[in-house]
mmCIF file of C-alpha atoms in Angstrom:
data_model
loop_
_atom_site.group_PDB
_atom_site.id
_atom_site.type_symbol
_atom_site.label_atom_id
_atom_site.label_comp_id
_atom_site.label_asym_id
_atom_site.label_seq_id
_atom_site.Cartn_x
_atom_site.Cartn_y
_atom_site.Cartn_z
ATOM 1 C CA MET N 23 -0.001 -0.013 -0.017
ATOM 2 C CA THR N 24 1.492 3.351 -0.953
ATOM 3 C CA GLY N 25 -1.276 5.779 0.032
ATOM 4 C CA ILE N 26 -2.558 8.825 -2.057
ATOM 5 C CA ASP N 27 0.251 11.142 -3.228
ATOM 6 C CA ASN N 28 0.411 14.908 -2.630
ATOM 7 C CA HIS N 29 -0.622 15.682 -6.290
ATOM 8 C CA SER N 30 -3.852 13.887 -5.853
ATOM 9 C CA MET N 31 -4.466 15.259 -2.412
ATOM 10 C CA TYR N 32 -3.925 18.786 -3.664
ATOM 11 C CA ALA N 33 -6.263 18.374 -6.568
ATOM 12 C CA ILE N 34 -9.135 17.381 -4.019
ATOM 13 C CA ALA N 35 -8.229 19.263 -0.869
ATOM 14 C CA PRO N 36 -5.822 22.221 -1.401
ATOM 15 C CA SER N 37 -6.509 23.525 2.203
ATOM 16 C CA ILE N 38 -4.149 20.663 3.348
ATOM 17 C CA PHE N 39 -1.243 22.565 1.742
ATOM 18 C CA ALA N 40 -2.094 26.072 3.110
ATOM 19 C CA LYS N 41 1.161 27.955 4.053
ATOM 20 C CA GLU N 42 -0.540 30.398 6.328
ATOM 21 C CA PRO N 43 -3.865 30.615 8.272
ATOM 22 C CA TYR N 44 -6.852 32.665 7.169
ATOM 23 C CA HIS N 45 -6.122 36.306 7.783
ATOM 24 C CA ASP N 46 -8.987 36.599 10.371
ATOM 25 C CA VAL N 47 -7.453 34.376 12.983
ATOM 26 C CA SER N 48 -6.380 35.765 16.364
ATOM 27 C CA ASP N 49 -2.745 36.372 17.463
ATOM 28 C CA ARG N 50 -2.924 33.346 19.651
ATOM 29 C CA TYR N 51 -3.598 31.038 16.854
ATOM 30 C CA ARG N 52 -0.688 28.726 16.273
ATOM 31 C CA PHE N 53 -0.357 27.555 12.661
ATOM 32 C CA ILE N 54 0.945 24.131 11.595
ATOM 33 C CA PRO N 55 0.329 23.319 7.885
ATOM 34 C CA THR N 56 -1.716 20.107 7.697
ATOM 35 C CA ILE N 57 0.804 18.661 5.202
ATOM 36 C CA ASP N 58 3.354 18.690 7.818
ATOM 37 C CA VAL N 59 1.230 16.364 9.891
ATOM 38 C CA VAL N 60 0.688 14.120 6.918
ATOM 39 C CA ASN N 61 4.356 13.976 6.466
ATOM 40 C CA ALA N 62 5.079 13.296 9.986
ATOM 41 C CA LEU N 63 2.491 10.457 10.048
ATOM 42 C CA ARG N 64 4.029 9.076 6.829
ATOM 43 C CA LYS N 65 7.334 8.764 8.433
ATOM 44 C CA GLU N 66 5.607 6.697 11.273
ATOM 45 C CA GLY N 67 3.913 4.470 8.779
ATOM 46 C CA TRP N 68 0.573 6.003 8.603
ATOM 47 C CA LEU N 69 -0.338 6.474 4.944
ATOM 48 C CA PRO N 70 -3.091 8.945 3.771
ATOM 49 C CA THR N 71 -5.833 6.992 1.865
ATOM 50 C CA SER N 72 -8.469 9.495 1.009
ATOM 51 C CA VAL N 73 -9.220 13.193 1.566
ATOM 52 C CA GLN N 74 -12.402 15.655 1.557
ATOM 53 C CA GLN N 75 -12.581 19.246 1.670
ATOM 54 C CA SER N 76 -15.574 21.494 2.612
ATOM 55 C CA GLN N 77 -16.750 24.096 0.022
ATOM 56 C CA THR N 78 -17.248 27.635 0.761
ATOM 57 C CA ARG N 79 -19.205 30.541 -0.854
ATOM 58 C CA GLN N 80 -16.686 33.019 0.574
ATOM 59 C CA GLU N 81 -14.002 33.226 -2.148
ATOM 60 C CA GLU N 82 -11.382 34.550 0.439
ATOM 61 C CA LYS N 83 -11.756 31.348 2.539
ATOM 62 C CA VAL N 84 -10.960 28.916 -0.404
ATOM 63 C CA GLY N 85 -7.879 27.206 0.528
ATOM 64 C CA PHE N 86 -8.381 27.421 4.251
ATOM 65 C CA THR N 87 -11.592 25.417 4.789
ATOM 66 C CA LYS N 88 -12.203 22.303 6.844
ATOM 67 C CA HIS N 89 -10.677 19.135 5.460
ATOM 68 C CA LEU N 90 -10.598 15.547 6.375
ATOM 69 C CA ILE N 91 -7.815 12.979 5.836
ATOM 70 C CA ARG N 92 -8.174 9.057 6.383
ATOM 71 C CA PHE N 93 -4.872 7.252 7.333
ATOM 72 C CA ARG N 94 -4.166 3.516 7.408
ATOM 73 C CA SER N 95 -1.145 2.026 9.006
ATOM 74 C CA GLU N 96 1.195 -0.018 6.537
ATOM 75 C CA SER N 97 0.898 -2.915 8.938
ATOM 76 C CA ALA N 98 -2.915 -2.646 9.419
ATOM 77 C CA GLN N 99 -4.586 -5.950 10.165
ATOM 78 C CA PHE N 100 -8.262 -6.573 9.630
ATOM 79 C CA CYS N 101 -10.613 -5.883 12.511
ATOM 80 C CA SER N 102 -13.254 -8.115 10.915
ATOM 81 C CA ASP N 103 -13.508 -10.069 7.611
ATOM 82 C CA ASP N 104 -13.659 -7.154 5.285
ATOM 83 C CA SER N 105 -12.866 -4.050 7.413
ATOM 84 C CA LEU N 106 -9.473 -2.261 8.293
ATOM 85 C CA PRO N 107 -8.965 0.246 11.184
ATOM 86 C CA GLU N 108 -8.078 3.707 10.234
ATOM 87 C CA ILE N 109 -7.323 7.106 11.880
ATOM 88 C CA ILE N 110 -9.242 10.084 10.734
ATOM 89 C CA LEU N 111 -7.628 13.580 10.921
ATOM 90 C CA MET N 112 -10.010 16.667 10.529
ATOM 91 C CA ASN N 113 -8.610 20.285 10.610
ATOM 92 C CA SER N 114 -9.274 23.738 9.121
ATOM 93 C CA HIS N 115 -7.158 27.011 8.745
ATOM 94 C CA ASP N 116 -10.098 29.506 9.096
ATOM 95 C CA ARG N 117 -11.022 28.586 12.852
ATOM 96 C CA GLY N 118 -13.646 26.264 11.652
ATOM 97 C CA SER N 119 -12.043 23.201 13.394
ATOM 98 C CA SER N 120 -9.219 22.423 15.656
ATOM 99 C CA PHE N 121 -7.095 19.390 14.924
ATOM 100 C CA THR N 122 -9.544 16.509 15.544
ATOM 101 C CA LEU N 123 -8.532 12.818 15.677
ATOM 102 C CA MET N 124 -10.960 9.985 15.454
ATOM 103 C CA ALA N 125 -11.057 6.036 14.916
ATOM 104 C CA GLY N 126 -12.682 4.786 11.894
ATOM 105 C CA ILE N 127 -13.252 1.700 9.832
ATOM 106 C CA PHE N 128 -12.827 1.155 6.076
ATOM 107 C CA ARG N 129 -14.914 -1.545 4.444
ATOM 108 C CA LEU N 130 -13.115 -2.987 1.464
ATOM 109 C CA VAL N 131 -16.345 -4.474 -0.234
ATOM 110 C CA CYS N 132 -17.983 -1.218 -0.717
ATOM 111 C CA THR N 133 -14.720 1.184 -0.449
ATOM 112 C CA ASN N 134 -16.760 3.015 2.218
ATOM 113 C CA GLY N 135 -15.417 4.684 5.425
ATOM 114 C CA MET N 136 -17.050 4.752 8.890
ATOM 115 C CA VAL N 137 -16.520 6.899 11.895
ATOM 116 C CA ILE N 138 -16.604 5.437 15.381
ATOM 117 C CA GLN N 139 -18.384 7.853 17.936
ATOM 118 C CA ASN N 140 -17.784 6.207 21.254
ATOM 119 C CA ALA N 141 -15.981 7.571 24.453
ATOM 120 C CA ASP N 142 -14.194 4.258 24.872
ATOM 121 C CA PHE N 143 -12.516 4.719 21.529
ATOM 122 C CA GLY N 144 -11.590 8.216 22.140
ATOM 123 C CA LYS N 145 -11.913 11.395 20.126
ATOM 124 C CA VAL N 146 -8.997 13.916 20.575
ATOM 125 C CA ARG N 147 -9.261 17.660 19.823
ATOM 126 C CA ILE N 148 -6.075 19.638 19.747
ATOM 127 C CA ARG N 149 -6.530 23.477 19.742
ATOM 128 C CA HIS N 150 -4.382 25.813 17.580
ATOM 129 C CA SER N 151 -2.726 27.121 20.563
ATOM 130 C CA GLY N 152 -0.511 24.430 22.069
ATOM 131 C CA SER N 153 3.222 24.674 22.576
ATOM 132 C CA ASP N 154 3.948 21.106 21.185
ATOM 133 C CA MET N 155 0.933 20.358 18.901
ATOM 134 C CA MET N 156 2.864 17.942 16.612
ATOM 135 C CA HIS N 157 3.843 15.788 19.595
ATOM 136 C CA GLU N 158 0.250 15.832 20.827
ATOM 137 C CA ILE N 159 -1.145 14.736 17.470
ATOM 138 C CA LEU N 160 1.233 11.810 17.038
ATOM 139 C CA GLU N 161 0.682 10.606 20.460
ATOM 140 C CA SER N 162 -3.081 10.787 19.937
ATOM 141 C CA VAL N 163 -2.665 8.716 16.742
ATOM 142 C CA PHE N 164 -0.738 5.952 18.586
ATOM 143 C CA MET N 165 -3.402 6.001 21.449
ATOM 144 C CA LEU N 166 -6.235 5.651 18.808
ATOM 145 C CA SER N 167 -4.418 2.883 17.079
ATOM 146 C CA GLU N 168 -4.313 0.781 20.208
ATOM 147 C CA GLN N 169 -8.233 0.570 20.124
ATOM 148 C CA THR N 170 -8.300 -1.781 17.211
ATOM 149 C CA PRO N 171 -9.209 -4.804 19.430
ATOM 150 C CA LYS N 172 -12.148 -2.944 20.842
ATOM 151 C CA MET N 173 -13.296 -2.211 17.305
ATOM 152 C CA ALA N 174 -13.276 -5.981 16.548
ATOM 153 C CA GLU N 175 -15.097 -6.746 19.823
ATOM 154 C CA ALA N 176 -17.812 -4.277 18.873
ATOM 155 C CA ILE N 177 -18.195 -5.714 15.343
ATOM 156 C CA ASP N 178 -18.348 -9.301 16.681
ATOM 157 C CA GLN N 179 -21.110 -8.272 18.994
ATOM 158 C CA PHE N 180 -22.941 -6.499 16.226
ATOM 159 C CA ARG N 181 -22.618 -9.845 14.099
ATOM 160 C CA ALA N 182 -24.023 -11.901 16.843
ATOM 161 C CA ILE N 183 -27.307 -9.852 17.212
ATOM 162 C CA THR N 184 -30.228 -10.719 15.005
ATOM 163 C CA LEU N 185 -32.830 -8.068 14.216
ATOM 164 C CA SER N 186 -36.402 -8.948 13.332
ATOM 165 C CA PRO N 187 -38.062 -7.204 10.313
ATOM 166 C CA GLY N 188 -39.727 -4.810 12.721
ATOM 167 C CA GLU N 189 -36.558 -4.105 14.465
ATOM 168 C CA GLN N 190 -34.850 -3.298 11.282
ATOM 169 C CA GLY N 191 -37.668 -0.902 10.426
ATOM 170 C CA ILE N 192 -37.181 0.875 13.648
ATOM 171 C CA TYR N 193 -33.486 1.177 13.049
ATOM 172 C CA ALA N 194 -33.986 2.499 9.491
ATOM 173 C CA ALA N 195 -36.634 5.028 10.603
ATOM 174 C CA SER N 196 -34.187 6.298 13.269
ATOM 175 C CA ALA N 197 -31.414 6.518 10.752
ATOM 176 C CA ALA N 198 -33.694 8.514 8.351
ATOM 177 C CA GLU N 199 -34.679 10.917 11.134
ATOM 178 C CA MET N 200 -31.161 11.438 12.079
ATOM 179 C CA ARG N 201 -30.452 12.239 8.376
ATOM 180 C CA TRP N 202 -33.327 14.237 7.308
ATOM 181 C CA GLY N 203 -35.172 15.309 10.496
ATOM 182 C CA LEU N 204 -38.912 15.569 11.272
ATOM 183 C CA ASP N 205 -41.644 17.812 9.571
ATOM 184 C CA SER N 206 -42.574 20.272 12.274
ATOM 185 C CA GLU N 207 -46.376 19.980 11.623
ATOM 186 C CA THR N 208 -46.759 16.196 10.867
ATOM 187 C CA GLN N 209 -43.871 14.934 12.936
ATOM 188 C CA ARG N 210 -43.114 12.590 10.053
ATOM 189 C CA VAL N 211 -39.419 11.835 8.780
ATOM 190 C CA LYS N 212 -38.730 14.189 5.798
ATOM 191 C CA ALA N 213 -37.024 11.549 3.850
ATOM 192 C CA PRO N 214 -37.942 11.503 0.222
ATOM 193 C CA PHE N 215 -38.916 7.774 0.320
ATOM 194 C CA PRO N 216 -40.209 5.215 2.932
ATOM 195 C CA SER N 217 -37.338 4.678 5.589
ATOM 196 C CA GLN N 218 -37.317 0.987 4.823
ATOM 197 C CA HIS N 219 -35.680 1.806 1.593
ATOM 198 C CA LEU N 220 -32.399 2.451 3.512
ATOM 199 C CA LEU N 221 -32.395 -1.355 4.072
ATOM 200 C CA THR N 222 -31.865 -1.987 0.466
ATOM 201 C CA CYS N 223 -29.020 -4.428 -0.217
ATOM 202 C CA ARG N 224 -26.350 -3.414 -2.830
ATOM 203 C CA ARG N 225 -24.259 -6.565 -2.738
ATOM 204 C CA HIS N 226 -24.639 -10.220 -1.822
ATOM 205 C CA ASP N 227 -22.327 -10.195 1.090
ATOM 206 C CA ASP N 228 -24.507 -7.666 2.879
ATOM 207 C CA GLN N 229 -27.604 -9.765 2.913
ATOM 208 C CA GLY N 230 -28.601 -10.882 6.340
ATOM 209 C CA ASN N 231 -30.466 -9.791 9.419
ATOM 210 C CA ASP N 232 -27.699 -9.309 11.831
ATOM 211 C CA LEU N 233 -27.029 -5.815 13.207
ATOM 212 C CA TRP N 234 -23.645 -5.413 11.565
ATOM 213 C CA ARG N 235 -25.112 -6.099 8.107
ATOM 214 C CA VAL N 236 -28.138 -3.969 8.803
ATOM 215 C CA HIS N 237 -25.780 -1.189 9.746
ATOM 216 C CA ASN N 238 -23.577 -1.538 6.723
ATOM 217 C CA ARG N 239 -26.575 -1.350 4.299
ATOM 218 C CA VAL N 240 -27.972 1.733 5.975
ATOM 219 C CA GLN N 241 -24.604 3.372 6.214
ATOM 220 C CA GLU N 242 -23.848 2.932 2.564
ATOM 221 C CA ASN N 243 -27.196 3.990 1.424
ATOM 222 C CA LEU N 244 -26.943 7.075 3.521
ATOM 223 C CA MET N 245 -23.494 7.932 2.434
ATOM 224 C CA LYS N 246 -23.531 7.048 -1.246
ATOM 225 C CA GLY N 247 -27.013 8.149 -2.073
ATOM 226 C CA GLY N 248 -28.470 7.250 -5.278
ATOM 227 C CA LEU N 249 -31.905 6.080 -3.829
ATOM 228 C CA ARG N 250 -35.034 7.225 -5.799
ATOM 229 C CA GLY N 251 -37.914 9.053 -4.175
ATOM 230 C CA ARG N 252 -40.124 12.077 -4.478
ATOM 231 C CA SER N 253 -39.681 15.487 -2.919
ATOM 232 C CA THR N 254 -42.449 17.183 -0.757
ATOM 233 C CA SER N 255 -43.697 18.783 -4.013
ATOM 234 C CA GLY N 256 -43.973 15.431 -5.671
ATOM 235 C CA ARG N 257 -40.951 15.802 -7.960
ATOM 236 C CA ARG N 258 -38.905 12.757 -8.731
ATOM 237 C CA VAL N 259 -35.541 12.944 -6.919
ATOM 238 C CA ARG N 260 -32.461 10.649 -6.216
ATOM 239 C CA THR N 261 -30.591 11.116 -2.888
ATOM 240 C CA ARG N 262 -27.207 12.710 -3.262
ATOM 241 C CA ARG N 263 -23.734 11.295 -1.932
ATOM 242 C CA ILE N 264 -22.723 12.987 1.203
ATOM 243 C CA SER N 265 -19.700 14.997 0.404
ATOM 244 C CA SER N 266 -19.653 17.633 3.234
ATOM 245 C CA VAL N 267 -16.891 16.860 5.656
ATOM 246 C CA SER N 268 -19.073 18.058 8.659
ATOM 247 C CA GLU N 269 -22.065 15.834 7.435
ATOM 248 C CA ASP N 270 -19.791 12.828 6.965
ATOM 249 C CA ILE N 271 -18.684 12.950 10.601
ATOM 250 C CA ARG N 272 -22.031 13.698 11.872
ATOM 251 C CA ILE N 273 -24.010 11.086 10.109
ATOM 252 C CA ASN N 274 -21.432 8.278 10.293
ATOM 253 C CA GLY N 275 -20.893 9.147 14.168
ATOM 254 C CA ALA N 276 -24.626 9.257 14.865
ATOM 255 C CA LEU N 277 -25.252 5.962 13.072
ATOM 256 C CA TRP N 278 -22.589 4.130 15.059
ATOM 257 C CA SER N 279 -24.119 5.446 18.177
ATOM 258 C CA LEU N 280 -27.601 4.159 16.867
ATOM 259 C CA THR N 281 -26.023 0.764 16.343
ATOM 260 C CA GLU N 282 -24.607 0.475 19.771
ATOM 261 C CA LYS N 283 -27.732 1.786 21.337
ATOM 262 C CA MET N 284 -29.769 -1.044 19.438
ATOM 263 C CA ALA N 285 -27.132 -3.597 20.577
ATOM 264 C CA GLU N 286 -27.619 -2.419 24.210
ATOM 265 C CA ILE N 287 -31.377 -2.797 23.954
ATOM 266 C CA LYS N 288 -31.084 -6.308 22.343
ATOM 267 C CA VAL N 289 -28.665 -7.728 24.963
ATOM 268 C CA ALA N 290 -30.338 -6.171 27.865
#
């Protein structure tokens, strides 16, 4: 595995290569180019595998906005049959985000990345004001990398839990509400299709009634979009892929929390 190169990263997320912060930051803001962090992690065997960048309507902020990088260790071992552990780094140079590190999972079968939102796995925020930020970042990466056995345990637990059709419907409805919200008048989910459509299976390997497969189907349908439905005005629509950095983190994290909650209910 070689990881994504700098030329490819720059084409997608030029903010990673900013040489100075946005002009409106305070004097206390300590600037570290994100690419310096990427290079430091490369030296430690953590290779960038994908990047994203938030868009902005403010032309002056182009090149400073929130960006996200997924890293995978050169020696990464599977934490389930088709999933590899990752470290996720989020940052911006316009005060939109501190350096934020999270644990993640990458599924080979659908080339889809997840975000783990759980206090046990840790989520580290490093403000742009510390005296040794690079050291803090590297230490945080190593700390998060030690959580891989917990990821594997969680996945094994999800695999062992079977959901009835009704429970799968409840799970999908909760995920749809999390993604689209409720109509203030009708209190119905504002999804452009019945929430059960999120359970649609895109590949044979994801067929099944265990919680892990249900999570995977819903997560992929939410993140990759492409499901057909109708808008509130009755117009035919197709859901869009989630491309926003903030929405990626929010939806993935909330869905992982929903899966853990369902597991807690089932084993209670």
